Coordinates of C-alpha atoms (C1' of nucleotides) in Angstrom, one line a residue:
Chain A
M1 CA 13.8 12.9 23.7
S2 CA 12.1 16.2 23.1
D3 CA 9.6 18.0 25.3
S4 CA 6.3 16.6 24.2
S5 CA 4.3 19.6 25.4
D6 CA 5.6 22.0 22.7
P7 CA 4.0 21.6 19.2
A8 CA 7.3 20.9 17.4
G9 CA 8.3 18.4 20.0
R10 CA 5.0 16.6 19.8
F11 CA 5.3 16.4 16.0
A12 CA 8.8 15.1 16.1
E13 CA 7.9 12.4 18.6
A14 CA 4.9 11.4 16.6
A15 CA 6.8 11.3 13.3
R16 CA 9.6 9.1 14.7
V17 CA 7.2 6.4 16.1
T18 CA 4.9 6.6 13.1
R19 CA 7.8 6.0 10.7
L20 CA 8.8 3.0 12.8
L21 CA 5.2 1.7 12.7
Y22 CA 5.1 1.9 8.9
A23 CA 8.5 0.3 8.6
T24 CA 7.4 -2.6 10.8
A25 CA 4.2 -3.2 8.9
Q26 CA 6.1 -3.1 5.6
R27 CA 8.6 -5.6 7.0
A28 CA 5.8 -7.9 8.1
R29 CA 4.3 -7.7 4.6
D30 CA 7.6 -8.3 2.8
D31 CA 8.3 -11.3 5.0
F32 CA 4.9 -12.8 4.4
T33 CA 5.2 -12.2 0.6
A34 CA 8.6 -13.8 0.5
A35 CA 7.6 -16.8 2.6
V36 CA 4.6 -17.7 0.5
A37 CA 6.5 -17.0 -2.8
D38 CA 8.7 -19.9 -1.8
L39 CA 5.5 -22.0 -1.9
G40 CA 4.6 -20.6 -5.4
L41 CA 1.9 -18.4 -4.1
S42 CA 1.1 -14.7 -4.5
S43 CA 0.1 -12.9 -1.3
A44 CA -3.5 -12.7 -2.3
M45 CA -3.6 -16.5 -3.1
A46 CA -2.0 -17.3 0.3
R47 CA -4.4 -15.1 2.2
T48 CA -7.4 -16.7 0.4
L49 CA -6.1 -20.2 1.1
L50 CA -6.0 -19.3 4.8
L51 CA -9.7 -18.2 4.7
L52 CA -10.8 -21.5 3.2
A53 CA -10.9 -23.8 6.2
E54 CA -14.4 -24.4 4.8
P55 CA -15.8 -23.7 1.4
A56 CA -16.9 -20.0 1.2
P57 CA -18.9 -17.8 -1.2
M58 CA -17.0 -15.2 -3.2
R59 CA -18.6 -12.5 -1.2
T60 CA -17.4 -13.9 2.1
I61 CA -13.9 -14.2 0.7
A62 CA -14.1 -10.5 -0.4
D63 CA -15.0 -9.5 3.1
G64 CA -12.2 -11.6 4.6
L65 CA -9.7 -10.0 2.2
G66 CA -11.2 -6.6 2.7
C67 CA -11.6 -6.0 -1.0
D68 CA -14.3 -5.8 -3.7
P69 CA -15.9 -9.1 -4.9
S70 CA -14.7 -8.3 -8.5
Y71 CA -11.1 -8.7 -7.2
V72 CA -11.8 -12.2 -5.9
T73 CA -12.6 -13.5 -9.3
G74 CA -9.0 -13.2 -10.4
V75 CA -7.6 -14.7 -7.2
A76 CA -10.1 -17.6 -7.5
D77 CA -9.0 -18.1 -11.1
D78 CA -5.4 -18.3 -10.0
L79 CA -6.1 -20.8 -7.3
E80 CA -8.1 -22.9 -9.8
S81 CA -5.4 -22.8 -12.4
A82 CA -2.9 -24.0 -9.8
G83 CA -5.2 -26.9 -8.9
L84 CA -5.7 -25.7 -5.3
A85 CA -9.4 -24.8 -5.4
R86 CA -12.5 -25.3 -7.4
R87 CA -15.8 -23.4 -7.7
V88 CA -18.9 -25.4 -6.6
A89 CA -22.5 -24.3 -6.8
G90 CA -24.4 -23.4 -3.6
T91 CA -27.9 -24.4 -2.9
D92 CA -28.8 -20.8 -3.8
R93 CA -27.6 -21.2 -7.4
R94 CA -26.5 -17.6 -7.7
I95 CA -23.8 -18.4 -5.1
K96 CA -20.5 -20.0 -6.0
L97 CA -18.5 -21.5 -3.2
L98 CA -14.8 -21.7 -3.5
E99 CA -13.6 -25.0 -2.1
L100 CA -10.0 -26.3 -1.6
T101 CA -8.9 -29.4 -3.4
A102 CA -6.8 -32.0 -1.5
A103 CA -3.7 -30.2 -2.9
G104 CA -5.2 -26.9 -1.7
H105 CA -5.6 -28.2 1.9
D106 CA -2.0 -29.4 1.8
R107 CA -0.8 -26.0 0.6
R108 CA -2.9 -24.2 3.1
S109 CA -1.2 -26.3 5.8
D110 CA 2.2 -25.4 4.4
V111 CA 1.4 -21.7 4.6
Q112 CA 0.4 -22.0 8.2
T113 CA 3.6 -23.9 8.9
V114 CA 6.0 -21.4 7.2
I115 CA 4.2 -18.4 8.7
G116 CA 4.3 -20.0 12.1
Q117 CA 8.0 -20.3 11.6
H118 CA 8.8 -17.0 9.9
A119 CA 6.2 -14.4 10.8
T120 CA 7.9 -11.1 11.7
V121 CA 6.0 -10.7 14.9
L122 CA 7.3 -14.0 16.2
R123 CA 10.7 -12.4 16.7
L124 CA 9.2 -11.2 19.9
D125 CA 8.8 -13.6 22.8
D126 CA 5.3 -14.3 24.2
A127 CA 5.4 -11.5 26.8
Q128 CA 6.7 -8.9 24.4
R129 CA 4.1 -9.9 21.8
A130 CA 1.3 -9.6 24.4
Q131 CA 2.6 -6.2 25.3
L132 CA 2.7 -5.1 21.6
E133 CA -0.8 -6.4 21.1
G134 CA -2.2 -4.4 24.0
L135 CA -0.6 -1.2 22.8
L136 CA -1.8 -1.7 19.2
Q137 CA -5.3 -2.4 20.5
L138 CA -5.3 1.0 22.2
L139 CA -4.4 2.6 18.9
V140 CA -7.1 1.0 16.8
A141 CA -9.8 1.2 19.4
P142 CA -12.6 3.7 18.6
P143 CA -11.9 7.2 20.0
A144 CA -12.7 7.4 23.7
Chain B
M1 CA -4.2 -17.8 24.1
S2 CA -3.2 -20.9 22.1
D3 CA -0.2 -23.0 22.9
S4 CA 2.5 -21.3 20.9
S5 CA 4.7 -24.4 20.7
D6 CA 2.4 -26.3 18.2
P7 CA 2.6 -25.1 14.5
A8 CA -1.1 -24.2 14.2
G9 CA -1.0 -22.3 17.5
R10 CA 2.1 -20.4 16.4
F11 CA 0.4 -19.5 13.2
A12 CA -2.8 -18.3 14.8
E13 CA -0.9 -16.2 17.3
A14 CA 1.2 -14.6 14.5
A15 CA -1.8 -14.0 12.4
R16 CA -3.7 -12.2 15.1
V17 CA -0.9 -9.8 16.0
T18 CA 0.1 -9.2 12.4
R19 CA -3.5 -8.3 11.4
L20 CA -3.5 -5.8 14.3
L21 CA -0.2 -4.4 13.1
Y22 CA -1.5 -3.9 9.6
A23 CA -4.7 -2.3 10.9
T24 CA -2.8 0.1 13.1
A25 CA -0.5 1.2 10.3
Q26 CA -3.4 1.7 8.1
R27 CA -5.2 3.8 10.7
A28 CA -2.1 6.0 11.1
R29 CA -2.0 6.5 7.3
D30 CA -5.7 7.3 7.1
D31 CA -5.4 9.8 10.0
F32 CA -2.4 11.5 8.4
T33 CA -4.1 11.7 5.0
A34 CA -7.3 13.1 6.5
A35 CA -5.4 15.7 8.6
V36 CA -3.4 17.1 5.7
A37 CA -6.4 16.9 3.4
D38 CA -7.9 19.6 5.6
L39 CA -5.0 21.7 4.7
G40 CA -5.5 21.1 1.0
L41 CA -2.6 18.8 0.7
S42 CA -2.1 15.3 -0.7
S43 CA -0.2 12.9 1.5
A44 CA 2.9 13.1 -0.9
M45 CA 2.8 16.9 -0.8
A46 CA 2.6 17.0 2.9
R47 CA 5.5 14.5 3.3
T48 CA 7.6 16.5 0.9
L49 CA 6.9 19.8 2.8
L50 CA 8.1 18.1 5.9
L51 CA 11.4 17.2 4.2
L52 CA 12.0 20.8 3.1
A53 CA 13.3 22.5 6.3
E54 CA 16.1 23.5 3.9
P55 CA 16.1 23.5 0.0
A56 CA 16.9 20.0 -1.2
P57 CA 17.7 18.4 -4.6
M58 CA 15.0 16.2 -6.2
R59 CA 17.2 13.2 -5.6
T60 CA 17.4 13.9 -1.9
I61 CA 13.7 14.3 -1.7
A62 CA 13.2 11.0 -3.5
D63 CA 15.4 9.3 -0.9
G64 CA 13.4 10.9 1.8
L65 CA 10.1 9.8 0.4
G66 CA 11.5 6.3 -0.4
C67 CA 10.5 6.6 -4.1
D68 CA 12.0 7.0 -7.5
P69 CA 13.2 10.5 -8.6
S70 CA 10.7 10.4 -11.5
Y71 CA 7.9 10.4 -9.0
V72 CA 9.2 13.6 -7.3
T73 CA 8.7 15.6 -10.5
G74 CA 5.0 15.4 -10.2
V75 CA 4.9 16.2 -6.5
A76 CA 7.2 19.2 -7.1
D77 CA 4.9 20.3 -9.8
D78 CA 1.9 20.1 -7.5
L79 CA 3.7 22.1 -4.8
E80 CA 4.7 24.7 -7.3
S81 CA 1.2 25.0 -8.7
A82 CA 0.0 25.6 -5.1
G83 CA 2.6 28.3 -4.7
L84 CA 4.2 26.4 -1.8
A85 CA 7.6 25.7 -3.4
R86 CA 9.8 26.7 -6.4
R87 CA 12.6 25.1 -8.2
V88 CA 16.0 26.9 -8.0
A89 CA 19.2 26.0 -9.8
G90 CA 22.1 24.5 -7.7
T91 CA 25.7 25.5 -8.2
D92 CA 26.1 22.2 -10.1
R93 CA 23.6 23.2 -12.7
R94 CA 22.4 19.7 -13.3
I95 CA 20.8 19.9 -9.9
K96 CA 17.5 21.6 -9.2
L97 CA 16.8 22.4 -5.6
L98 CA 13.2 22.5 -4.4
E99 CA 12.8 25.4 -2.0
L100 CA 9.7 26.4 0.0
T101 CA 8.1 29.8 -0.5
A102 CA 6.9 31.9 2.5
A103 CA 3.5 30.3 2.1
G104 CA 5.2 26.9 1.9
H105 CA 7.0 27.5 5.2
D106 CA 3.7 28.5 6.8
R107 CA 1.9 25.4 5.4
R108 CA 4.8 23.2 6.6
S109 CA 4.3 24.6 10.1
D110 CA 0.6 24.0 9.9
V111 CA 1.3 20.3 9.0
Q112 CA 3.6 19.9 12.0
T113 CA 0.9 21.4 14.2
V114 CA -2.0 19.3 13.1
I115 CA 0.1 16.1 13.1
G116 CA 1.4 17.0 16.6
Q117 CA -2.3 17.2 17.6
H118 CA -3.8 14.4 15.7
A119 CA -1.2 11.7 15.1
T120 CA -2.6 8.2 15.8
V121 CA 0.4 7.2 18.0
L122 CA -0.2 10.2 20.3
R123 CA -3.2 8.4 21.6
L124 CA -0.6 6.6 23.7
D125 CA 0.9 8.3 26.7
D126 CA 4.7 8.9 26.8
A127 CA 5.5 5.6 28.7
Q128 CA 3.3 3.5 26.4
R129 CA 4.7 5.2 23.3
A130 CA 8.3 4.5 24.5
Q131 CA 7.3 0.9 25.1
L132 CA 5.8 0.6 21.6
E133 CA 8.9 2.1 20.1
G134 CA 11.1 -0.4 21.8
L135 CA 9.1 -3.3 20.6
L136 CA 8.9 -2.1 17.0
Q137 CA 12.7 -1.5 17.0
L138 CA 13.2 -5.2 17.9
L139 CA 11.0 -6.2 14.9
V140 CA 12.8 -4.0 12.3
A141 CA 16.3 -4.7 13.6
P142 CA 18.4 -6.8 11.3
P143 CA 18.2 -10.6 12.1
A144 CA 20.4 -11.5 15.2
Chain C
dT1 C1' 31.3 8.7 -19.9
dA2 C1' 28.4 9.5 -15.7
dT3 C1' 24.7 12.0 -13.4
dT4 C1' 20.4 15.1 -12.6
dG5 C1' 16.0 15.8 -13.6
dT6 C1' 12.2 15.1 -16.9
dT7 C1' 9.1 12.6 -20.0
dA8 C1' 6.6 8.9 -21.7
dT9 C1' 5.2 4.7 -20.7
dA10 C1' 3.9 0.6 -18.2
dC11 C1' 2.9 -2.1 -14.3
dT12 C1' 0.4 -3.5 -9.8
dC13 C1' -3.3 -3.3 -7.1
dT14 C1' -7.8 -2.3 -6.6
dA15 C1' -12.3 -0.2 -7.5
dT16 C1' -16.6 1.1 -10.3
dA17 C1' -20.1 0.1 -13.6
dA18 C1' -22.5 -2.7 -16.6
dC19 C1' -23.9 -7.4 -17.5
dT20 C1' -25.9 -12.4 -16.6
dA21 C1' -28.1 -15.6 -14.1
dT22 C1' -30.6 -16.6 -10.7
dA23 C1' -34.0 -15.5 -6.7
Chain D
dT1 C1' -36.8 -6.0 -8.0
dA2 C1' -32.7 -7.3 -5.7
dT3 C1' -28.5 -10.1 -5.3
dA4 C1' -24.0 -13.1 -6.6
dG5 C1' -20.6 -13.4 -9.5
dT6 C1' -18.2 -11.9 -13.7
dT7 C1' -16.3 -8.8 -17.2
dA8 C1' -14.4 -4.7 -19.0
dT9 C1' -12.6 -0.6 -17.8
dA10 C1' -10.5 3.0 -15.1
dG11 C1' -7.9 5.0 -11.5
dA12 C1' -4.1 5.7 -7.9
dG13 C1' 0.4 5.0 -6.9
dT14 C1' 4.7 4.0 -8.5
dA15 C1' 8.5 2.2 -11.3
dT16 C1' 11.4 1.7 -15.8
dA17 C1' 13.6 3.4 -19.8
dA18 C1' 15.0 6.8 -22.8
dC19 C1' 16.3 11.6 -23.2
dA20 C1' 18.4 16.5 -22.7
dA21 C1' 21.5 19.2 -20.2
dT22 C1' 25.5 19.4 -17.6
dA23 C1' 29.6 17.7 -15.4

DNA sequence: TATTGTTATACTCTATAACTATA
DNA sequence: TATAGTTATAGAGTATAACAATA
């Protein structure tokens, strides 16, 4: 380990851990994508299924996915084509709710099962995962 | 905390920590991009500068960036336009080495300094960062 | 024939802007 | 007039395939 008080040492230390952080996040993404691909789902479709415990407006789904509403249109189309969801009118008729079909609920349950079995972070035991969570929270917390 | 032995509980636990992992990696990326933008550099340019302690072939740079060699062409063009690097012929004349100019070495040093000051992971103290590194290594290690 | 770097092109993901139908 | 969703388009980032020069 290098002396973290000198500038070059601090950089090297940061670079090493940052690279590892990127690699881990990428690994988690790849594992998720592979797991849901086995269920015939794109990553976006799977994430949207997970948001739909209850019917939700397109706008709410966009917020949940962290994307623009225009992007949700295509994902909703894909889920409808696959027979996993349907659009239904809200009481405010500008709003369309996306609602899972019976098959959609089943598939959503399948996603939860496979992710609960194969999620990358579950390679850690409960204590390790709690430790990881605490450290990550420090990193994403607003500046002190 | 939910009972991690039931499928729904395991999924919820995994989802929570995974989301946090994604958010942290994104935060680290955003911080890096912002820090090097202040130096007039794109993220790709900054990463390439960091690889060029010594002149290196395009192919080697591609491996370092984890991208296709065709992508390096544009990054090298950008660095040349900015007067930070130049292409020089290798002894094998198929090979072009990318070599930093004096200004390029200075800028590379600036990048190391600002990252050593502002890297997201440096918000953790040495012990915490060592702990994080150990946990992440468990996650990216090949399956047992 | 195989390899390096480049070019031209295409693909994925996602956003912006303009449009419609309500409100 | 403001908002929800859609459409068409554009952009960033990156890869693939074909090519010229060299080995």
